[in-house]
PDB file of C-alpha atoms in Angstrom:
ATOM      1  CA  UNK Z 168     -65.228   8.577 353.965  1.00 77.00           C
ATOM      2  CA  UNK Z 169     -62.404   8.274 356.426  1.00 85.00           C
ATOM      3  CA  UNK Z 170     -58.875   9.486 355.863  1.00 90.00           C
ATOM      4  CA  UNK Z 171     -55.600   9.755 357.729  1.00 94.00           C
ATOM      5  CA  UNK Z 172     -52.913  12.376 357.400  1.00 95.00           C
ATOM      6  CA  UNK Z 173     -49.392  11.995 358.725  1.00 96.00           C
ATOM      7  CA  UNK Z 174     -47.679  15.347 358.576  1.00 88.00           C
ATOM      8  CA  UNK Z 175     -44.072  14.298 358.765  1.00 87.00           C
ATOM      9  CA  UNK Z 176     -42.794  12.248 355.870  1.00 92.00           C
ATOM     10  CA  UNK Z 177     -39.242  11.888 357.087  1.00 96.00           C
ATOM     11  CA  UNK Z 178     -37.922  12.681 360.533  1.00 97.00           C
ATOM     12  CA  UNK Z 179     -34.260  12.551 361.432  1.00 97.00           C
ATOM     13  CA  UNK Z 180     -33.233  12.609 365.090  1.00 97.00           C
ATOM     14  CA  UNK Z 181     -30.189  11.940 367.175  1.00 97.00           C
ATOM     15  CA  UNK Z 182     -30.294   9.301 369.874  1.00 97.00           C
ATOM     16  CA  UNK Z 183     -31.900  10.461 373.129  1.00 97.00           C
ATOM     17  CA  UNK Z 184     -33.930  13.135 371.355  1.00 98.00           C
ATOM     18  CA  UNK Z 185     -37.655  13.263 371.962  1.00 98.00           C
ATOM     19  CA  UNK Z 186     -40.050  12.187 369.258  1.00 97.00           C
ATOM     20  CA  UNK Z 187     -43.505  13.292 368.273  1.00 97.00           C
ATOM     21  CA  UNK Z 188     -45.133  12.104 365.051  1.00 97.00           C
ATOM     22  CA  UNK Z 189     -48.338  13.764 363.988  1.00 97.00           C
ATOM     23  CA  UNK Z 190     -51.476  11.936 362.915  1.00 97.00           C
ATOM     24  CA  UNK Z 191     -54.830  13.482 362.095  1.00 97.00           C
ATOM     25  CA  UNK Z 192     -57.870  11.635 360.878  1.00 95.00           C
ATOM     26  CA  UNK Z 193     -61.144  12.517 359.293  1.00 92.00           C
ATOM     27  CA  UNK Z 194     -64.275  10.543 360.152  1.00 88.00           C
ATOM     28  CA  UNK Z 195     -67.667  11.614 361.375  1.00 82.00           C
ATOM     29  CA  UNK Z 196     -68.105   9.084 364.147  1.00 85.00           C
ATOM     30  CA  UNK Z 197     -66.441   6.852 366.688  1.00 87.00           C
ATOM     31  CA  UNK Z 198     -63.061   5.493 365.708  1.00 90.00           C
ATOM     32  CA  UNK Z 199     -60.479   2.983 366.733  1.00 93.00           C
ATOM     33  CA  UNK Z 200     -56.936   4.269 366.277  1.00 95.00           C
ATOM     34  CA  UNK Z 201     -53.660   2.446 365.809  1.00 96.00           C
ATOM     35  CA  UNK Z 202     -49.961   3.033 365.360  1.00 98.00           C
ATOM     36  CA  UNK Z 203     -47.962   0.362 363.583  1.00 97.00           C
ATOM     37  CA  UNK Z 204     -44.197   0.150 363.086  1.00 97.00           C
ATOM     38  CA  UNK Z 205     -42.331  -1.441 360.207  1.00 95.00           C
ATOM     39  CA  UNK Z 206     -38.648  -2.061 360.853  1.00 95.00           C
ATOM     40  CA  UNK Z 207     -36.402  -2.243 357.768  1.00 92.00           C
ATOM     41  CA  UNK Z 208     -37.207  -5.319 355.733  1.00 89.00           C
ATOM     42  CA  UNK Z 209     -39.892  -6.508 358.133  1.00 90.00           C
ATOM     43  CA  UNK Z 210     -43.660  -6.603 358.362  1.00 90.00           C
ATOM     44  CA  UNK Z 211     -45.898  -4.181 360.225  1.00 94.00           C
ATOM     45  CA  UNK Z 212     -46.298  -4.687 363.958  1.00 95.00           C
ATOM     46  CA  UNK Z 213     -48.717  -3.046 366.330  1.00 96.00           C
ATOM     47  CA  UNK Z 214     -47.175  -0.373 368.569  1.00 97.00           C
ATOM     48  CA  UNK Z 215     -50.314   0.697 370.373  1.00 97.00           C
ATOM     49  CA  UNK Z 216     -54.046   1.134 369.961  1.00 96.00           C
ATOM     50  CA  UNK Z 217     -56.909   3.240 371.251  1.00 96.00           C
ATOM     51  CA  UNK Z 218     -60.466   1.961 371.439  1.00 94.00           C
ATOM     52  CA  UNK Z 219     -61.971   3.861 374.356  1.00 92.00           C
ATOM     53  CA  UNK Z 220     -61.230   5.081 377.877  1.00 94.00           C
ATOM     54  CA  UNK Z 221     -58.042   6.886 378.870  1.00 95.00           C
ATOM     55  CA  UNK Z 222     -56.993   8.935 375.836  1.00 95.00           C
ATOM     56  CA  UNK Z 223     -53.333   8.484 376.728  1.00 97.00           C
ATOM     57  CA  UNK Z 224     -52.312   5.004 375.687  1.00 97.00           C
ATOM     58  CA  UNK Z 225     -49.002   3.315 376.239  1.00 96.00           C
ATOM     59  CA  UNK Z 226     -47.518   0.826 373.857  1.00 95.00           C
ATOM     60  CA  UNK Z 227     -44.444  -1.271 373.482  1.00 93.00           C
ATOM     61  CA  UNK Z 228     -40.871  -0.016 373.587  1.00 95.00           C
ATOM     62  CA  UNK Z 229     -41.699   3.142 375.519  1.00 96.00           C
ATOM     63  CA  UNK Z 230     -44.053   4.632 372.938  1.00 97.00           C
ATOM     64  CA  UNK Z 231     -47.266   6.390 373.860  1.00 98.00           C
ATOM     65  CA  UNK Z 232     -49.980   8.235 371.989  1.00 98.00           C
ATOM     66  CA  UNK Z 233     -52.651  10.697 372.972  1.00 97.00           C
ATOM     67  CA  UNK Z 234     -56.099  10.807 371.432  1.00 96.00           C
ATOM     68  CA  UNK Z 235     -57.430  14.351 371.305  1.00 96.00           C
ATOM     69  CA  UNK Z 236     -60.965  14.056 370.030  1.00 93.00           C
ATOM     70  CA  UNK Z 237     -61.473  17.774 369.507  1.00 94.00           C
ATOM     71  CA  UNK Z 238     -58.446  17.899 367.237  1.00 95.00           C
ATOM     72  CA  UNK Z 239     -59.060  14.542 365.520  1.00 95.00           C
ATOM     73  CA  UNK Z 240     -55.476  13.720 366.401  1.00 96.00           C
ATOM     74  CA  UNK Z 241     -53.562  10.711 367.647  1.00 97.00           C
ATOM     75  CA  UNK Z 242     -49.937  11.757 367.892  1.00 97.00           C
ATOM     76  CA  UNK Z 243     -47.210   9.288 368.735  1.00 98.00           C
ATOM     77  CA  UNK Z 244     -44.550  10.205 371.264  1.00 98.00           C
ATOM     78  CA  UNK Z 245     -41.411   8.799 372.802  1.00 98.00           C
ATOM     79  CA  UNK Z 246     -39.296  10.780 375.279  1.00 97.00           C
ATOM     80  CA  UNK Z 247     -35.946   9.391 374.199  1.00 97.00           C
ATOM     81  CA  UNK Z 248     -35.392   7.570 370.909  1.00 98.00           C
ATOM     82  CA  UNK Z 249     -32.802   4.907 370.240  1.00 97.00           C
ATOM     83  CA  UNK Z 250     -31.017   3.936 367.060  1.00 97.00           C
ATOM     84  CA  UNK Z 251     -33.143   0.777 366.992  1.00 96.00           C
ATOM     85  CA  UNK Z 252     -36.287   2.919 366.593  1.00 97.00           C
ATOM     86  CA  UNK Z 253     -35.282   3.626 362.999  1.00 97.00           C
ATOM     87  CA  UNK Z 254     -38.314   2.422 361.065  1.00 97.00           C
ATOM     88  CA  UNK Z 255     -41.442   3.391 359.165  1.00 96.00           C
ATOM     89  CA  UNK Z 256     -44.387   4.412 361.341  1.00 97.00           C
ATOM     90  CA  UNK Z 257     -48.001   4.157 360.203  1.00 97.00           C
ATOM     91  CA  UNK Z 258     -51.054   5.647 361.807  1.00 97.00           C
ATOM     92  CA  UNK Z 259     -54.352   3.894 361.025  1.00 95.00           C
ATOM     93  CA  UNK Z 260     -57.997   4.651 361.688  1.00 93.00           C
ATOM     94  CA  UNK Z 261     -60.963   2.316 361.689  1.00 90.00           C
ATOM     95  CA  UNK Z 262     -64.364   3.972 361.775  1.00 84.00           C
ATOM     96  CA  UNK Z 263     -66.765   1.949 363.883  1.00 79.00           C
ATOM     97  CA  UNK Z 264     -69.486   2.063 361.249  1.00 74.00           C
ATOM     98  CA  UNK Z 265     -67.235   1.808 358.230  1.00 68.00           C
ATOM     99  CA  UNK Z 266     -67.651  -1.900 357.506  1.00 67.00           C
ATOM    100  CA  UNK Z 267     -64.289  -2.858 358.837  1.00 66.00           C
ATOM    101  CA  UNK Z 268     -62.122  -0.786 356.591  1.00 78.00           C
ATOM    102  CA  UNK Z 269     -58.917   0.467 358.146  1.00 86.00           C
ATOM    103  CA  UNK Z 270     -57.272   3.406 356.458  1.00 90.00           C
ATOM    104  CA  UNK Z 271     -53.544   3.820 356.834  1.00 93.00           C
ATOM    105  CA  UNK Z 272     -51.611   7.050 356.647  1.00 94.00           C
ATOM    106  CA  UNK Z 273     -48.782   7.394 354.155  1.00 94.00           C
ATOM    107  CA  UNK Z 274     -46.236   6.626 356.836  1.00 95.00           C
ATOM    108  CA  UNK Z 275     -43.384   8.528 358.458  1.00 96.00           C
ATOM    109  CA  UNK Z 276     -39.819   7.391 358.028  1.00 96.00           C
ATOM    110  CA  UNK Z 277     -37.878   7.856 361.244  1.00 97.00           C
ATOM    111  CA  UNK Z 278     -34.097   7.807 361.072  1.00 97.00           C
ATOM    112  CA  UNK Z 279     -32.245   7.886 364.375  1.00 97.00           C
ATOM    113  CA  UNK Z 280     -28.578   8.727 364.164  1.00 96.00           C
ATOM    114  CA  UNK Z 281     -26.294   7.048 366.704  1.00 89.00           C
TER     115      UNK Z 281
ATOM    116  CA  UNK S 141     -45.583 -21.151 365.303  1.00 61.00           C
ATOM    117  CA  UNK S 142     -45.702 -18.168 362.956  1.00 70.00           C
ATOM    118  CA  UNK S 143     -48.969 -16.276 363.403  1.00 92.00           C
ATOM    119  CA  UNK S 144     -49.482 -15.096 359.814  1.00 97.00           C
ATOM    120  CA  UNK S 145     -47.439 -16.731 357.096  1.00 96.00           C
ATOM    121  CA  UNK S 146     -47.171 -16.038 353.405  1.00 96.00           C
ATOM    122  CA  UNK S 147     -45.620 -17.929 350.542  1.00 96.00           C
ATOM    123  CA  UNK S 148     -43.581 -17.246 348.604  1.00 97.00           C
ATOM    124  CA  UNK S 149     -41.478 -14.547 350.208  1.00 96.00           C
ATOM    125  CA  UNK S 150     -40.047 -13.472 346.858  1.00 97.00           C
ATOM    126  CA  UNK S 151     -41.621 -13.823 343.448  1.00 97.00           C
ATOM    127  CA  UNK S 152     -39.932 -12.765 340.227  1.00 97.00           C
ATOM    128  CA  UNK S 153     -41.890 -13.270 337.044  1.00 97.00           C
ATOM    129  CA  UNK S 154     -42.418 -11.890 333.577  1.00 97.00           C
ATOM    130  CA  UNK S 155     -45.177  -9.697 332.305  1.00 97.00           C
ATOM    131  CA  UNK S 156     -48.247 -11.575 331.228  1.00 97.00           C
ATOM    132  CA  UNK S 157     -47.773 -14.484 333.604  1.00 97.00           C
ATOM    133  CA  UNK S 158     -50.293 -15.636 336.199  1.00 97.00           C
ATOM    134  CA  UNK S 159     -49.161 -16.119 339.792  1.00 97.00           C
ATOM    135  CA  UNK S 160     -50.597 -16.837 343.226  1.00 97.00           C
ATOM    136  CA  UNK S 161     -49.628 -15.834 346.727  1.00 98.00           C
ATOM    137  CA  UNK S 162     -50.805 -17.867 349.678  1.00 97.00           C
ATOM    138  CA  UNK S 163     -51.593 -16.699 353.192  1.00 97.00           C
ATOM    139  CA  UNK S 164     -52.381 -18.654 356.319  1.00 97.00           C
ATOM    140  CA  UNK S 165     -53.059 -17.534 359.878  1.00 97.00           C
ATOM    141  CA  UNK S 166     -53.132 -19.711 362.981  1.00 96.00           C
ATOM    142  CA  UNK S 167     -54.533 -17.076 365.336  1.00 95.00           C
ATOM    143  CA  UNK S 168     -58.148 -18.178 365.058  1.00 94.00           C
ATOM    144  CA  UNK S 169     -59.091 -14.841 363.507  1.00 94.00           C
ATOM    145  CA  UNK S 170     -62.176 -14.505 361.354  1.00 93.00           C
ATOM    146  CA  UNK S 171     -61.076 -11.591 359.199  1.00 93.00           C
ATOM    147  CA  UNK S 172     -58.239 -11.503 356.686  1.00 94.00           C
ATOM    148  CA  UNK S 173     -56.868  -8.831 354.368  1.00 94.00           C
ATOM    149  CA  UNK S 174     -54.581  -8.199 351.439  1.00 95.00           C
ATOM    150  CA  UNK S 175     -52.574  -4.995 351.235  1.00 95.00           C
ATOM    151  CA  UNK S 176     -50.259  -3.639 348.563  1.00 95.00           C
ATOM    152  CA  UNK S 177     -47.217  -1.599 349.607  1.00 94.00           C
ATOM    153  CA  UNK S 178     -45.539   0.290 346.815  1.00 92.00           C
ATOM    154  CA  UNK S 179     -41.958   1.486 346.521  1.00 89.00           C
ATOM    155  CA  UNK S 180     -42.783   4.638 348.495  1.00 87.00           C
ATOM    156  CA  UNK S 181     -44.049   2.490 351.371  1.00 88.00           C
ATOM    157  CA  UNK S 182     -47.658   3.564 350.840  1.00 90.00           C
ATOM    158  CA  UNK S 183     -49.963   0.861 352.163  1.00 90.00           C
ATOM    159  CA  UNK S 184     -53.285   0.337 350.431  1.00 90.00           C
ATOM    160  CA  UNK S 185     -55.952  -2.187 351.286  1.00 91.00           C
ATOM    161  CA  UNK S 186     -57.037  -4.394 348.421  1.00 92.00           C
ATOM    162  CA  UNK S 187     -59.447  -6.932 349.874  1.00 91.00           C
ATOM    163  CA  UNK S 188     -60.916  -8.041 353.160  1.00 91.00           C
ATOM    164  CA  UNK S 189     -62.712 -11.261 353.996  1.00 90.00           C
ATOM    165  CA  UNK S 190     -64.777 -12.031 357.064  1.00 88.00           C
ATOM    166  CA  UNK S 191     -65.667 -15.680 357.652  1.00 85.00           C
ATOM    167  CA  UNK S 192     -64.796 -16.457 354.045  1.00 83.00           C
ATOM    168  CA  UNK S 193     -67.028 -13.711 352.688  1.00 86.00           C
ATOM    169  CA  UNK S 194     -65.697 -10.739 350.773  1.00 86.00           C
ATOM    170  CA  UNK S 195     -66.474  -7.519 352.655  1.00 83.00           C
ATOM    171  CA  UNK S 196     -64.023  -5.047 351.162  1.00 80.00           C
ATOM    172  CA  UNK S 197     -63.060  -4.874 347.536  1.00 79.00           C
ATOM    173  CA  UNK S 198     -61.186  -1.684 346.800  1.00 80.00           C
ATOM    174  CA  UNK S 199     -60.571  -0.297 343.368  1.00 78.00           C
ATOM    175  CA  UNK S 200     -58.378  -3.137 342.224  1.00 87.00           C
ATOM    176  CA  UNK S 201     -58.103  -4.433 338.646  1.00 90.00           C
ATOM    177  CA  UNK S 202     -60.142  -7.570 338.168  1.00 91.00           C
ATOM    178  CA  UNK S 203     -56.911  -9.340 337.262  1.00 95.00           C
ATOM    179  CA  UNK S 204     -56.595  -9.705 341.039  1.00 95.00           C
ATOM    180  CA  UNK S 205     -58.828 -12.387 342.495  1.00 94.00           C
ATOM    181  CA  UNK S 206     -58.787 -13.374 346.158  1.00 93.00           C
ATOM    182  CA  UNK S 207     -59.959 -16.754 347.335  1.00 93.00           C
ATOM    183  CA  UNK S 208     -60.693 -17.826 350.874  1.00 93.00           C
ATOM    184  CA  UNK S 209     -61.142 -21.605 351.136  1.00 92.00           C
ATOM    185  CA  UNK S 210     -61.603 -21.324 354.908  1.00 92.00           C
ATOM    186  CA  UNK S 211     -61.245 -18.771 357.691  1.00 91.00           C
ATOM    187  CA  UNK S 212     -57.555 -19.486 358.114  1.00 95.00           C
ATOM    188  CA  UNK S 213     -56.536 -18.985 354.498  1.00 96.00           C
ATOM    189  CA  UNK S 214     -56.728 -16.140 352.024  1.00 96.00           C
ATOM    190  CA  UNK S 215     -54.957 -16.537 348.716  1.00 96.00           C
ATOM    191  CA  UNK S 216     -54.379 -13.948 346.034  1.00 97.00           C
ATOM    192  CA  UNK S 217     -54.284 -14.862 342.375  1.00 97.00           C
ATOM    193  CA  UNK S 218     -53.042 -12.367 339.823  1.00 96.00           C
ATOM    194  CA  UNK S 219     -53.619 -12.807 336.100  1.00 96.00           C
ATOM    195  CA  UNK S 220     -51.704 -11.192 333.260  1.00 97.00           C
ATOM    196  CA  UNK S 221     -49.118  -9.556 335.477  1.00 97.00           C
ATOM    197  CA  UNK S 222     -48.014  -6.019 334.606  1.00 97.00           C
ATOM    198  CA  UNK S 223     -44.933  -4.013 335.530  1.00 96.00           C
ATOM    199  CA  UNK S 224     -47.027  -1.844 337.827  1.00 95.00           C
ATOM    200  CA  UNK S 225     -47.941  -4.854 339.925  1.00 96.00           C
ATOM    201  CA  UNK S 226     -44.420  -4.923 341.311  1.00 97.00           C
ATOM    202  CA  UNK S 227     -44.750  -4.262 345.041  1.00 96.00           C
ATOM    203  CA  UNK S 228     -44.736  -5.948 348.410  1.00 96.00           C
ATOM    204  CA  UNK S 229     -48.026  -7.670 349.178  1.00 97.00           C
ATOM    205  CA  UNK S 230     -48.960  -8.126 352.815  1.00 96.00           C
ATOM    206  CA  UNK S 231     -51.558 -10.440 354.219  1.00 97.00           C
ATOM    207  CA  UNK S 232     -53.080  -9.589 357.596  1.00 96.00           C
ATOM    208  CA  UNK S 233     -55.702 -10.953 359.957  1.00 95.00           C
ATOM    209  CA  UNK S 234     -57.762  -9.676 362.874  1.00 94.00           C
ATOM    210  CA  UNK S 235     -60.431 -10.744 365.305  1.00 92.00           C
ATOM    211  CA  UNK S 236     -63.421  -8.991 363.877  1.00 86.00           C
ATOM    212  CA  UNK S 237     -62.968  -6.137 361.500  1.00 80.00           C
ATOM    213  CA  UNK S 238     -62.258  -3.417 364.036  1.00 84.00           C
ATOM    214  CA  UNK S 239     -59.433  -4.932 366.043  1.00 89.00           C
ATOM    215  CA  UNK S 240     -55.735  -4.570 365.477  1.00 92.00           C
ATOM    216  CA  UNK S 241     -54.319  -6.429 362.538  1.00 94.00           C
ATOM    217  CA  UNK S 242     -51.519  -8.951 362.515  1.00 96.00           C
ATOM    218  CA  UNK S 243     -49.400  -8.836 359.391  1.00 96.00           C
ATOM    219  CA  UNK S 244     -47.555 -11.513 357.522  1.00 96.00           C
ATOM    220  CA  UNK S 245     -43.918 -11.138 356.434  1.00 94.00           C
ATOM    221  CA  UNK S 246     -44.857  -9.914 352.966  1.00 95.00           C
ATOM    222  CA  UNK S 247     -44.300 -11.183 349.443  1.00 97.00           C
ATOM    223  CA  UNK S 248     -42.038  -9.085 347.271  1.00 96.00           C
ATOM    224  CA  UNK S 249     -43.348  -9.390 343.726  1.00 97.00           C
ATOM    225  CA  UNK S 250     -41.118  -8.229 340.887  1.00 97.00           C
ATOM    226  CA  UNK S 251     -42.519  -8.205 337.387  1.00 97.00           C
ATOM    227  CA  UNK S 252     -39.951  -7.916 334.594  1.00 97.00           C
TER     228      UNK S 252
END
């Protein structure tokens, strides 16, 4: 079975601070990895994804994530957050041989203070 | 030109009623999903359809019945609604079952 763990449930930062949200997964095979963002009152949107190749992937709005296979991690980073980054962030894993089931982490609430 | 649309956006109903939520995608995707997001924002998959065939059916009460009349539509019918069904239900679609998913705006269901 696959699972996803997001270590930080609620992160509070001031504008311009750097961000790193942790994501670890459990799956005994090849995976596709995703970060989604849900702004207040809105639906989930894709931030970035990793399928293969360069383990450092860049997404929208200055976000990036690094896949470290040996650590089963896919942490999300942004060098300088803005107030508008306040949202819920979800990490998701999709095991290649897992019949199409994506498992989402429990989410991390990011609050950026102006 | 909304990619994934859901109706209604809000649904308030009483316990015991039967209700349906509709979902349509115009992205040409072959896979569609229903998720339930509870008050703590936890997101759990309920069902997944690929080319109108059910491929994922999580541990969901059989009061919930999805129906996919074609690849572009996936509806969710709920019988005998209970208080615990109150949540936001999201529809999503993807190209194949391993690509990124595109989510609809959600349907906030409140059971009183």
